[in-house]
């Protein structure tokens, strides 16, 4: 790995890429460590890693990236979203200096999932002149050794601009592993090929032109604490004519702490999923007529949730899993009255 350099937080903006729509305002993030410009000049692929108060898990994530097969030249952008203690930034900077990876360590002190992604993607587009593809992994996930190679192989030939991959849960409490069949823990697809849309930024590859077309801010920061900024982004990308592809072989494993296997957390996540879907639909269908259509759909889903839940419960052998469709419908309806499921407002409980 090339030597690294520490960058003061007031370092001037590097103008290594053409200005994008919406990016004429000041940056909100600070670069605290980076590899030498020479080491980054030819990099075509960057992996973005948002992190918040999980330095040990972040290190596991970064070590899984360092173990990627295929010999691909790629950079990593770690974006610390905790602006005080900054333990993740400190750990990542140490690992960057030790040569585990090359790229950037940045701090976005304004808390919020969408703010973190916007900062990482903006940093990539303005500091990596040869950039072609952006990939992502969360700080509680580990990439399988063939993850990057699978994505890049698909990106060479598939007629699509946005790619998603499977995320397999790894439960800390092994006795709860049966929950892997629950929709809140399952990936939406299970076979490689064209997909109608993606829903999650947990495991993705996005071609540069998607971000250039949609403009900054890429993710709507109103979704910071509810989640759903990624689903909204993919919805807008689809409306702009971009295509989607699923890469089942691009595997990540996500650590599931015991609190995420509790019924109240699972129920809250299901209701949140419903609220997000309704909010995105209301944005696509503004006005009274649109709102009434969304409400009618929510009521229809509530009515259908009983037979759908019975089928799901019988299929999985779990009454808890069978409640999912009803919880989604209730979350949609609650959102009509301004009830927001802000699971990310208190990250320690998420």
Short mmCIF file of N, CA and C in Angstrom, two decimals, residues 22-186:
data_model
loop_
_atom_site.label_atom_id
_atom_site.label_comp_id
_atom_site.label_asym_id
_atom_site.label_seq_id
_atom_site.Cartn_x
_atom_site.Cartn_y
_atom_site.Cartn_z
N UNK A 22 -26.09 20.52 -8.02
CA UNK A 22 -26.38 20.56 -6.60
C UNK A 22 -25.16 20.56 -5.70
N UNK A 23 -23.96 20.43 -6.28
CA UNK A 23 -22.76 20.33 -5.45
C UNK A 23 -21.96 21.62 -5.45
N UNK A 24 -22.61 22.75 -5.65
CA UNK A 24 -21.90 24.02 -5.63
C UNK A 24 -21.80 24.58 -4.21
N UNK A 25 -22.53 23.99 -3.27
CA UNK A 25 -22.46 24.45 -1.89
C UNK A 25 -21.26 23.86 -1.16
N UNK A 26 -20.98 24.33 0.05
CA UNK A 26 -19.82 23.84 0.81
C UNK A 26 -20.00 22.40 1.26
N UNK A 27 -18.90 21.70 1.39
CA UNK A 27 -18.93 20.34 1.92
C UNK A 27 -19.16 20.38 3.43
N UNK A 28 -19.85 19.38 3.93
CA UNK A 28 -20.12 19.31 5.37
C UNK A 28 -19.22 18.31 6.08
N UNK A 29 -18.43 17.57 5.32
CA UNK A 29 -17.55 16.56 5.92
C UNK A 29 -16.11 17.05 5.94
N UNK A 30 -15.31 16.39 6.76
CA UNK A 30 -13.88 16.70 6.84
C UNK A 30 -13.09 15.43 6.55
N UNK A 31 -12.03 15.57 5.78
CA UNK A 31 -11.12 14.45 5.54
C UNK A 31 -10.07 14.44 6.66
N UNK A 32 -9.98 13.32 7.37
CA UNK A 32 -9.02 13.24 8.47
C UNK A 32 -7.81 12.37 8.15
N UNK A 33 -7.93 11.52 7.12
CA UNK A 33 -6.79 10.72 6.68
C UNK A 33 -7.04 10.28 5.24
N UNK A 34 -5.97 10.13 4.48
CA UNK A 34 -6.13 9.67 3.10
C UNK A 34 -4.82 9.11 2.58
N UNK A 35 -4.93 8.29 1.56
CA UNK A 35 -3.76 7.78 0.86
C UNK A 35 -3.21 8.87 -0.04
N UNK A 36 -2.02 8.66 -0.55
CA UNK A 36 -1.41 9.66 -1.42
C UNK A 36 -2.21 9.79 -2.71
N UNK A 37 -2.28 10.98 -3.30
CA UNK A 37 -3.01 11.16 -4.56
C UNK A 37 -2.54 10.23 -5.66
N UNK A 38 -1.25 9.94 -5.72
CA UNK A 38 -0.74 9.04 -6.75
C UNK A 38 -1.34 7.65 -6.63
N UNK A 39 -1.56 7.19 -5.39
CA UNK A 39 -2.12 5.85 -5.18
C UNK A 39 -3.59 5.78 -5.57
N UNK A 40 -4.25 6.93 -5.64
CA UNK A 40 -5.69 6.96 -5.92
C UNK A 40 -6.02 7.41 -7.34
N UNK A 41 -5.04 7.87 -8.07
CA UNK A 41 -5.30 8.51 -9.36
C UNK A 41 -6.00 7.60 -10.36
N UNK A 42 -5.67 6.30 -10.37
CA UNK A 42 -6.25 5.40 -11.35
C UNK A 42 -7.36 4.51 -10.83
N UNK A 43 -7.81 4.73 -9.63
CA UNK A 43 -8.81 3.87 -9.01
C UNK A 43 -10.18 4.04 -9.68
N UNK A 44 -10.77 2.94 -10.13
CA UNK A 44 -12.07 2.98 -10.79
C UNK A 44 -13.21 2.53 -9.88
N UNK A 45 -12.88 1.87 -8.76
CA UNK A 45 -13.90 1.32 -7.88
C UNK A 45 -13.65 1.80 -6.45
N UNK A 46 -14.73 2.20 -5.78
CA UNK A 46 -14.59 2.62 -4.38
C UNK A 46 -15.70 1.97 -3.57
N UNK A 47 -15.34 1.51 -2.38
CA UNK A 47 -16.30 0.91 -1.45
C UNK A 47 -16.54 1.91 -0.32
N UNK A 48 -17.80 2.30 -0.12
CA UNK A 48 -18.15 3.28 0.91
C UNK A 48 -18.66 2.55 2.15
N UNK A 49 -18.12 2.95 3.32
CA UNK A 49 -18.44 2.27 4.57
C UNK A 49 -18.87 3.30 5.61
N UNK A 50 -20.17 3.52 5.82
CA UNK A 50 -20.61 4.40 6.90
C UNK A 50 -20.45 3.70 8.25
N UNK A 51 -20.09 4.46 9.28
CA UNK A 51 -19.91 3.83 10.59
C UNK A 51 -20.37 4.76 11.69
N UNK A 52 -20.87 4.15 12.79
CA UNK A 52 -21.36 4.92 13.93
C UNK A 52 -21.20 4.08 15.19
N UNK A 53 -20.21 4.42 16.00
CA UNK A 53 -20.00 3.82 17.33
C UNK A 53 -19.84 2.31 17.30
N UNK A 54 -19.18 1.78 16.27
CA UNK A 54 -18.91 0.34 16.22
C UNK A 54 -17.49 0.10 15.71
N UNK A 55 -16.48 0.60 16.41
CA UNK A 55 -15.11 0.49 15.87
C UNK A 55 -14.63 -0.95 15.70
N UNK A 56 -15.01 -1.85 16.61
CA UNK A 56 -14.56 -3.24 16.48
C UNK A 56 -15.20 -3.90 15.27
N UNK A 57 -16.50 -3.69 15.10
CA UNK A 57 -17.17 -4.27 13.95
C UNK A 57 -16.69 -3.63 12.65
N UNK A 58 -16.40 -2.32 12.69
CA UNK A 58 -15.85 -1.65 11.52
C UNK A 58 -14.54 -2.30 11.10
N UNK A 59 -13.70 -2.63 12.06
CA UNK A 59 -12.43 -3.28 11.71
C UNK A 59 -12.67 -4.63 11.04
N UNK A 60 -13.65 -5.38 11.53
CA UNK A 60 -13.99 -6.65 10.87
C UNK A 60 -14.41 -6.41 9.43
N UNK A 61 -15.20 -5.39 9.22
CA UNK A 61 -15.64 -5.05 7.86
C UNK A 61 -14.46 -4.73 6.97
N UNK A 62 -13.57 -3.88 7.46
CA UNK A 62 -12.42 -3.47 6.66
C UNK A 62 -11.47 -4.64 6.38
N UNK A 63 -11.33 -5.53 7.34
CA UNK A 63 -10.48 -6.70 7.11
C UNK A 63 -11.11 -7.63 6.08
N UNK A 64 -12.44 -7.70 6.04
CA UNK A 64 -13.08 -8.52 5.01
C UNK A 64 -12.87 -7.91 3.62
N UNK A 65 -12.80 -6.59 3.55
CA UNK A 65 -12.52 -5.95 2.26
C UNK A 65 -11.08 -6.19 1.84
N UNK A 66 -10.17 -6.17 2.80
CA UNK A 66 -8.76 -6.41 2.49
C UNK A 66 -8.53 -7.83 2.00
N UNK A 67 -9.44 -8.75 2.31
CA UNK A 67 -9.29 -10.16 1.93
C UNK A 67 -9.98 -10.49 0.60
N UNK A 68 -10.39 -9.48 -0.14
CA UNK A 68 -11.09 -9.73 -1.40
C UNK A 68 -10.19 -10.40 -2.43
N UNK A 69 -10.78 -11.32 -3.17
CA UNK A 69 -10.06 -12.05 -4.20
C UNK A 69 -10.21 -11.36 -5.56
N UNK A 70 -9.31 -11.66 -6.46
CA UNK A 70 -9.42 -11.16 -7.82
C UNK A 70 -8.38 -10.12 -8.19
N UNK A 71 -7.67 -9.59 -7.20
CA UNK A 71 -6.61 -8.63 -7.49
C UNK A 71 -7.09 -7.29 -8.01
N UNK A 72 -8.32 -6.90 -7.69
CA UNK A 72 -8.86 -5.62 -8.18
C UNK A 72 -8.26 -4.45 -7.40
N UNK A 73 -8.00 -3.38 -8.12
CA UNK A 73 -7.50 -2.15 -7.50
C UNK A 73 -8.70 -1.30 -7.10
N UNK A 74 -8.92 -1.15 -5.81
CA UNK A 74 -10.07 -0.38 -5.34
C UNK A 74 -9.69 0.43 -4.12
N UNK A 75 -10.48 1.46 -3.87
CA UNK A 75 -10.28 2.30 -2.69
C UNK A 75 -11.46 2.11 -1.75
N UNK A 76 -11.30 2.60 -0.54
CA UNK A 76 -12.34 2.55 0.48
C UNK A 76 -12.53 3.96 1.04
N UNK A 77 -13.78 4.35 1.23
CA UNK A 77 -14.07 5.58 1.96
C UNK A 77 -14.84 5.22 3.22
N UNK A 78 -14.22 5.42 4.36
CA UNK A 78 -14.90 5.24 5.64
C UNK A 78 -15.47 6.59 6.04
N UNK A 79 -16.77 6.64 6.30
CA UNK A 79 -17.38 7.90 6.71
C UNK A 79 -17.90 7.74 8.14
N UNK A 80 -17.21 8.40 9.05
CA UNK A 80 -17.58 8.41 10.46
C UNK A 80 -18.75 9.37 10.65
N UNK A 81 -19.85 8.87 11.26
CA UNK A 81 -21.03 9.70 11.44
C UNK A 81 -21.26 10.06 12.91
N UNK A 82 -20.23 9.89 13.71
CA UNK A 82 -20.27 10.28 15.12
C UNK A 82 -19.24 11.39 15.28
N UNK A 83 -19.71 12.60 15.53
CA UNK A 83 -18.83 13.76 15.42
C UNK A 83 -18.09 14.15 16.67
N UNK A 84 -18.20 13.38 17.76
CA UNK A 84 -17.54 13.75 19.01
C UNK A 84 -16.38 12.81 19.31
N UNK A 85 -16.68 11.59 19.73
CA UNK A 85 -15.62 10.65 20.09
C UNK A 85 -14.85 10.16 18.86
N UNK A 86 -15.55 9.93 17.78
CA UNK A 86 -14.94 9.55 16.50
C UNK A 86 -14.06 8.30 16.61
N UNK A 87 -14.53 7.32 17.35
CA UNK A 87 -13.74 6.10 17.54
C UNK A 87 -13.56 5.34 16.23
N UNK A 88 -14.60 5.34 15.40
CA UNK A 88 -14.48 4.65 14.12
C UNK A 88 -13.45 5.29 13.22
N UNK A 89 -13.44 6.62 13.18
CA UNK A 89 -12.46 7.33 12.36
C UNK A 89 -11.04 7.06 12.86
N UNK A 90 -10.88 7.04 14.16
CA UNK A 90 -9.55 6.77 14.73
C UNK A 90 -9.09 5.37 14.36
N UNK A 91 -9.97 4.38 14.50
CA UNK A 91 -9.59 3.00 14.18
C UNK A 91 -9.28 2.87 12.69
N UNK A 92 -10.13 3.45 11.85
CA UNK A 92 -9.92 3.35 10.41
C UNK A 92 -8.63 4.05 9.99
N UNK A 93 -8.33 5.20 10.58
CA UNK A 93 -7.10 5.91 10.24
C UNK A 93 -5.88 5.08 10.58
N UNK A 94 -5.92 4.40 11.72
CA UNK A 94 -4.81 3.52 12.11
C UNK A 94 -4.63 2.40 11.10
N UNK A 95 -5.74 1.80 10.68
CA UNK A 95 -5.67 0.70 9.72
C UNK A 95 -5.23 1.19 8.34
N UNK A 96 -5.64 2.38 7.96
CA UNK A 96 -5.20 2.94 6.69
C UNK A 96 -3.69 3.20 6.72
N UNK A 97 -3.21 3.78 7.81
CA UNK A 97 -1.77 4.03 7.95
C UNK A 97 -0.97 2.74 7.96
N UNK A 98 -1.57 1.65 8.49
CA UNK A 98 -0.88 0.36 8.54
C UNK A 98 -0.91 -0.35 7.19
N UNK A 99 -1.63 0.20 6.20
CA UNK A 99 -1.66 -0.38 4.87
C UNK A 99 -2.73 -1.41 4.64
N UNK A 100 -3.71 -1.52 5.55
CA UNK A 100 -4.77 -2.50 5.34
C UNK A 100 -5.62 -2.15 4.12
N UNK A 101 -5.83 -0.88 3.87
CA UNK A 101 -6.59 -0.44 2.71
C UNK A 101 -6.07 0.92 2.28
N UNK A 102 -6.50 1.37 1.11
CA UNK A 102 -6.18 2.72 0.68
C UNK A 102 -7.47 3.47 0.41
N UNK A 103 -7.42 4.78 0.53
CA UNK A 103 -8.62 5.57 0.32
C UNK A 103 -8.68 6.74 1.25
N UNK A 104 -9.85 6.95 1.85
CA UNK A 104 -10.09 8.12 2.70
C UNK A 104 -10.79 7.71 4.00
N UNK A 105 -10.53 8.47 5.03
CA UNK A 105 -11.33 8.44 6.25
C UNK A 105 -11.88 9.85 6.41
N UNK A 106 -13.21 9.96 6.41
CA UNK A 106 -13.83 11.27 6.53
C UNK A 106 -14.80 11.27 7.71
N UNK A 107 -15.13 12.46 8.18
CA UNK A 107 -16.09 12.61 9.27
C UNK A 107 -17.23 13.51 8.80
N UNK A 108 -18.45 12.97 8.86
CA UNK A 108 -19.66 13.76 8.65
C UNK A 108 -20.31 13.91 10.02
N UNK A 109 -20.10 15.06 10.68
CA UNK A 109 -20.55 15.20 12.07
C UNK A 109 -22.06 15.33 12.23
N UNK A 110 -22.78 15.62 11.16
CA UNK A 110 -24.24 15.73 11.25
C UNK A 110 -24.83 14.31 11.21
N UNK A 111 -25.39 13.88 12.31
CA UNK A 111 -25.87 12.51 12.40
C UNK A 111 -27.01 12.27 11.44
N UNK A 112 -26.95 11.12 10.78
CA UNK A 112 -28.02 10.73 9.86
C UNK A 112 -27.48 9.81 8.78
N UNK A 113 -28.20 8.71 8.54
CA UNK A 113 -27.76 7.72 7.57
C UNK A 113 -27.59 8.32 6.18
N UNK A 114 -28.57 9.12 5.76
CA UNK A 114 -28.51 9.72 4.42
C UNK A 114 -27.38 10.74 4.32
N UNK A 115 -27.17 11.49 5.38
CA UNK A 115 -26.06 12.46 5.40
C UNK A 115 -24.72 11.75 5.22
N UNK A 116 -24.58 10.59 5.87
CA UNK A 116 -23.32 9.85 5.77
C UNK A 116 -23.08 9.37 4.34
N UNK A 117 -24.11 8.81 3.72
CA UNK A 117 -23.95 8.34 2.35
C UNK A 117 -23.70 9.50 1.39
N UNK A 118 -24.41 10.59 1.57
CA UNK A 118 -24.18 11.75 0.70
C UNK A 118 -22.73 12.22 0.79
N UNK A 119 -22.19 12.23 2.01
CA UNK A 119 -20.81 12.67 2.19
C UNK A 119 -19.83 11.72 1.51
N UNK A 120 -20.03 10.43 1.68
CA UNK A 120 -19.12 9.45 1.08
C UNK A 120 -19.16 9.51 -0.44
N UNK A 121 -20.38 9.58 -1.01
CA UNK A 121 -20.49 9.60 -2.47
C UNK A 121 -19.94 10.90 -3.03
N UNK A 122 -20.15 12.01 -2.33
CA UNK A 122 -19.61 13.28 -2.81
C UNK A 122 -18.09 13.26 -2.77
N UNK A 123 -17.54 12.72 -1.71
CA UNK A 123 -16.08 12.61 -1.60
C UNK A 123 -15.53 11.78 -2.75
N UNK A 124 -16.18 10.66 -3.05
CA UNK A 124 -15.71 9.79 -4.12
C UNK A 124 -15.73 10.49 -5.47
N UNK A 125 -16.82 11.17 -5.77
CA UNK A 125 -16.98 11.80 -7.08
C UNK A 125 -16.03 12.97 -7.28
N UNK A 126 -15.61 13.62 -6.21
CA UNK A 126 -14.77 14.81 -6.35
C UNK A 126 -13.29 14.53 -6.12
N UNK A 127 -12.94 13.34 -5.68
CA UNK A 127 -11.53 13.06 -5.39
C UNK A 127 -10.95 11.86 -6.12
N UNK A 128 -11.76 11.13 -6.84
CA UNK A 128 -11.26 9.97 -7.59
C UNK A 128 -11.54 10.19 -9.07
N UNK A 129 -10.60 10.75 -9.81
CA UNK A 129 -10.86 11.16 -11.20
C UNK A 129 -11.20 10.02 -12.14
N UNK A 130 -10.75 8.80 -11.84
CA UNK A 130 -11.00 7.67 -12.74
C UNK A 130 -12.20 6.84 -12.31
N UNK A 131 -12.93 7.29 -11.30
CA UNK A 131 -14.02 6.51 -10.71
C UNK A 131 -15.08 6.12 -11.73
N UNK A 132 -15.48 4.83 -11.68
CA UNK A 132 -16.55 4.33 -12.53
C UNK A 132 -17.71 3.75 -11.74
N UNK A 133 -17.41 3.04 -10.65
CA UNK A 133 -18.44 2.35 -9.88
C UNK A 133 -18.26 2.59 -8.39
N UNK A 134 -19.38 2.78 -7.68
CA UNK A 134 -19.37 2.92 -6.23
C UNK A 134 -20.08 1.71 -5.63
N UNK A 135 -19.48 1.13 -4.59
CA UNK A 135 -20.05 0.00 -3.90
C UNK A 135 -20.23 0.36 -2.43
N UNK A 136 -21.02 -0.45 -1.71
CA UNK A 136 -21.26 -0.13 -0.31
C UNK A 136 -21.39 -1.34 0.57
N UNK A 137 -21.01 -1.17 1.82
CA UNK A 137 -21.15 -2.19 2.85
C UNK A 137 -21.30 -1.46 4.18
N UNK A 138 -22.14 -1.98 5.08
CA UNK A 138 -22.32 -1.36 6.38
C UNK A 138 -21.28 -1.86 7.38
N UNK A 139 -21.15 -1.14 8.49
CA UNK A 139 -20.10 -1.49 9.45
C UNK A 139 -20.46 -2.66 10.35
N UNK A 140 -21.63 -3.27 10.15
CA UNK A 140 -21.95 -4.50 10.86
C UNK A 140 -22.00 -5.69 9.90
N UNK A 141 -21.38 -5.52 8.73
CA UNK A 141 -21.37 -6.56 7.72
C UNK A 141 -19.95 -6.94 7.34
N UNK A 142 -19.80 -8.16 6.84
CA UNK A 142 -18.52 -8.61 6.33
C UNK A 142 -18.73 -9.17 4.93
N UNK A 143 -17.86 -8.78 4.01
CA UNK A 143 -17.97 -9.24 2.63
C UNK A 143 -17.27 -10.59 2.47
N UNK A 144 -17.94 -11.51 1.80
CA UNK A 144 -17.31 -12.77 1.46
C UNK A 144 -16.15 -12.51 0.50
N UNK A 145 -15.12 -13.39 0.47
CA UNK A 145 -13.93 -13.12 -0.36
C UNK A 145 -14.22 -12.86 -1.83
N UNK A 146 -15.28 -13.44 -2.37
CA UNK A 146 -15.59 -13.23 -3.78
C UNK A 146 -16.59 -12.14 -4.05
N UNK A 147 -16.92 -11.35 -3.02
CA UNK A 147 -17.96 -10.32 -3.13
C UNK A 147 -17.64 -9.30 -4.22
N UNK A 148 -16.50 -8.66 -4.15
CA UNK A 148 -16.15 -7.61 -5.10
C UNK A 148 -16.03 -8.16 -6.51
N UNK A 149 -15.39 -9.31 -6.65
CA UNK A 149 -15.21 -9.90 -7.97
C UNK A 149 -16.56 -10.23 -8.61
N UNK A 150 -17.50 -10.71 -7.81
CA UNK A 150 -18.82 -11.04 -8.35
C UNK A 150 -19.52 -9.79 -8.88
N UNK A 151 -19.46 -8.71 -8.13
CA UNK A 151 -20.09 -7.47 -8.58
C UNK A 151 -19.42 -6.94 -9.85
N UNK A 152 -18.10 -6.89 -9.86
CA UNK A 152 -17.40 -6.31 -11.00
C UNK A 152 -17.55 -7.16 -12.24
N UNK A 153 -17.62 -8.48 -12.08
CA UNK A 153 -17.86 -9.36 -13.22
C UNK A 153 -19.23 -9.08 -13.82
N UNK A 154 -20.24 -8.94 -12.97
CA UNK A 154 -21.58 -8.65 -13.47
C UNK A 154 -21.64 -7.28 -14.13
N UNK A 155 -20.96 -6.31 -13.54
CA UNK A 155 -21.00 -4.95 -14.07
C UNK A 155 -20.37 -4.83 -15.45
N UNK A 156 -19.49 -5.76 -15.80
CA UNK A 156 -18.84 -5.71 -17.11
C UNK A 156 -19.79 -6.06 -18.25
N UNK A 157 -20.80 -6.87 -17.96
CA UNK A 157 -21.63 -7.38 -19.05
C UNK A 157 -23.13 -7.13 -18.88
N UNK A 158 -23.60 -6.99 -17.66
CA UNK A 158 -25.05 -6.89 -17.44
C UNK A 158 -25.59 -5.56 -17.94
N UNK A 159 -26.75 -5.55 -18.59
CA UNK A 159 -27.35 -4.31 -19.09
C UNK A 159 -28.12 -3.59 -17.98
N UNK A 160 -27.37 -3.05 -17.04
CA UNK A 160 -27.97 -2.37 -15.89
C UNK A 160 -26.99 -1.35 -15.35
N UNK A 161 -27.51 -0.45 -14.53
CA UNK A 161 -26.69 0.60 -13.92
C UNK A 161 -26.63 0.49 -12.40
N UNK A 162 -27.56 -0.26 -11.80
CA UNK A 162 -27.58 -0.43 -10.35
C UNK A 162 -27.67 -1.92 -10.04
N UNK A 163 -26.83 -2.37 -9.11
CA UNK A 163 -26.71 -3.79 -8.80
C UNK A 163 -26.87 -4.00 -7.30
N UNK A 164 -27.53 -5.08 -6.93
CA UNK A 164 -27.68 -5.43 -5.52
C UNK A 164 -27.21 -6.85 -5.27
N UNK A 165 -26.84 -7.13 -4.02
CA UNK A 165 -26.38 -8.46 -3.67
C UNK A 165 -27.00 -8.93 -2.37
N UNK A 166 -26.87 -10.22 -2.11
CA UNK A 166 -27.51 -10.83 -0.95
C UNK A 166 -26.79 -10.47 0.34
N UNK A 167 -27.58 -10.32 1.40
CA UNK A 167 -27.06 -10.13 2.76
C UNK A 167 -27.64 -11.24 3.62
N UNK A 168 -26.76 -12.06 4.18
CA UNK A 168 -27.18 -13.21 4.98
C UNK A 168 -27.00 -12.87 6.45
N UNK A 169 -28.06 -12.98 7.26
CA UNK A 169 -27.92 -12.66 8.68
C UNK A 169 -27.09 -13.69 9.43
N UNK A 170 -26.30 -13.21 10.36
CA UNK A 170 -25.52 -14.08 11.25
C UNK A 170 -25.93 -13.71 12.68
N UNK A 171 -26.74 -14.54 13.31
CA UNK A 171 -27.33 -14.21 14.60
C UNK A 171 -26.34 -14.51 15.73
N UNK A 172 -26.13 -13.51 16.58
CA UNK A 172 -25.28 -13.73 17.74
C UNK A 172 -25.86 -14.79 18.66
N UNK A 173 -27.19 -14.80 18.77
CA UNK A 173 -27.88 -15.85 19.52
C UNK A 173 -28.29 -16.93 18.53
N UNK A 174 -27.49 -17.98 18.43
CA UNK A 174 -27.71 -19.00 17.41
C UNK A 174 -29.08 -19.68 17.55
N UNK A 175 -29.65 -19.65 18.74
CA UNK A 175 -30.94 -20.29 18.94
C UNK A 175 -32.06 -19.54 18.21
N UNK A 176 -31.79 -18.33 17.76
CA UNK A 176 -32.78 -17.53 17.04
C UNK A 176 -32.54 -17.53 15.52
N UNK A 177 -31.71 -18.41 15.05
CA UNK A 177 -31.37 -18.44 13.63
C UNK A 177 -32.57 -18.74 12.74
N UNK A 178 -33.62 -19.34 13.29
CA UNK A 178 -34.81 -19.61 12.50
C UNK A 178 -35.45 -18.32 11.99
N UNK A 179 -35.10 -17.19 12.62
CA UNK A 179 -35.65 -15.91 12.17
C UNK A 179 -35.12 -15.50 10.80
N UNK A 180 -34.14 -16.20 10.28
CA UNK A 180 -33.63 -15.88 8.94
C UNK A 180 -34.73 -15.97 7.89
N UNK A 181 -35.81 -16.69 8.20
CA UNK A 181 -36.93 -16.80 7.26
C UNK A 181 -37.86 -15.60 7.31
N UNK A 182 -37.66 -14.70 8.28
CA UNK A 182 -38.53 -13.54 8.43
C UNK A 182 -38.21 -12.52 7.33
N UNK A 183 -39.23 -11.89 6.72
CA UNK A 183 -38.96 -10.91 5.65
C UNK A 183 -38.06 -9.75 6.06
N UNK A 184 -38.01 -9.36 7.34
CA UNK A 184 -37.14 -8.25 7.71
C UNK A 184 -35.67 -8.64 7.65
N UNK A 185 -35.38 -9.94 7.60
CA UNK A 185 -34.00 -10.40 7.54
C UNK A 185 -33.62 -10.99 6.18
N UNK A 186 -34.59 -11.18 5.31
CA UNK A 186 -34.33 -11.81 4.02
C UNK A 186 -34.03 -10.80 2.94
#
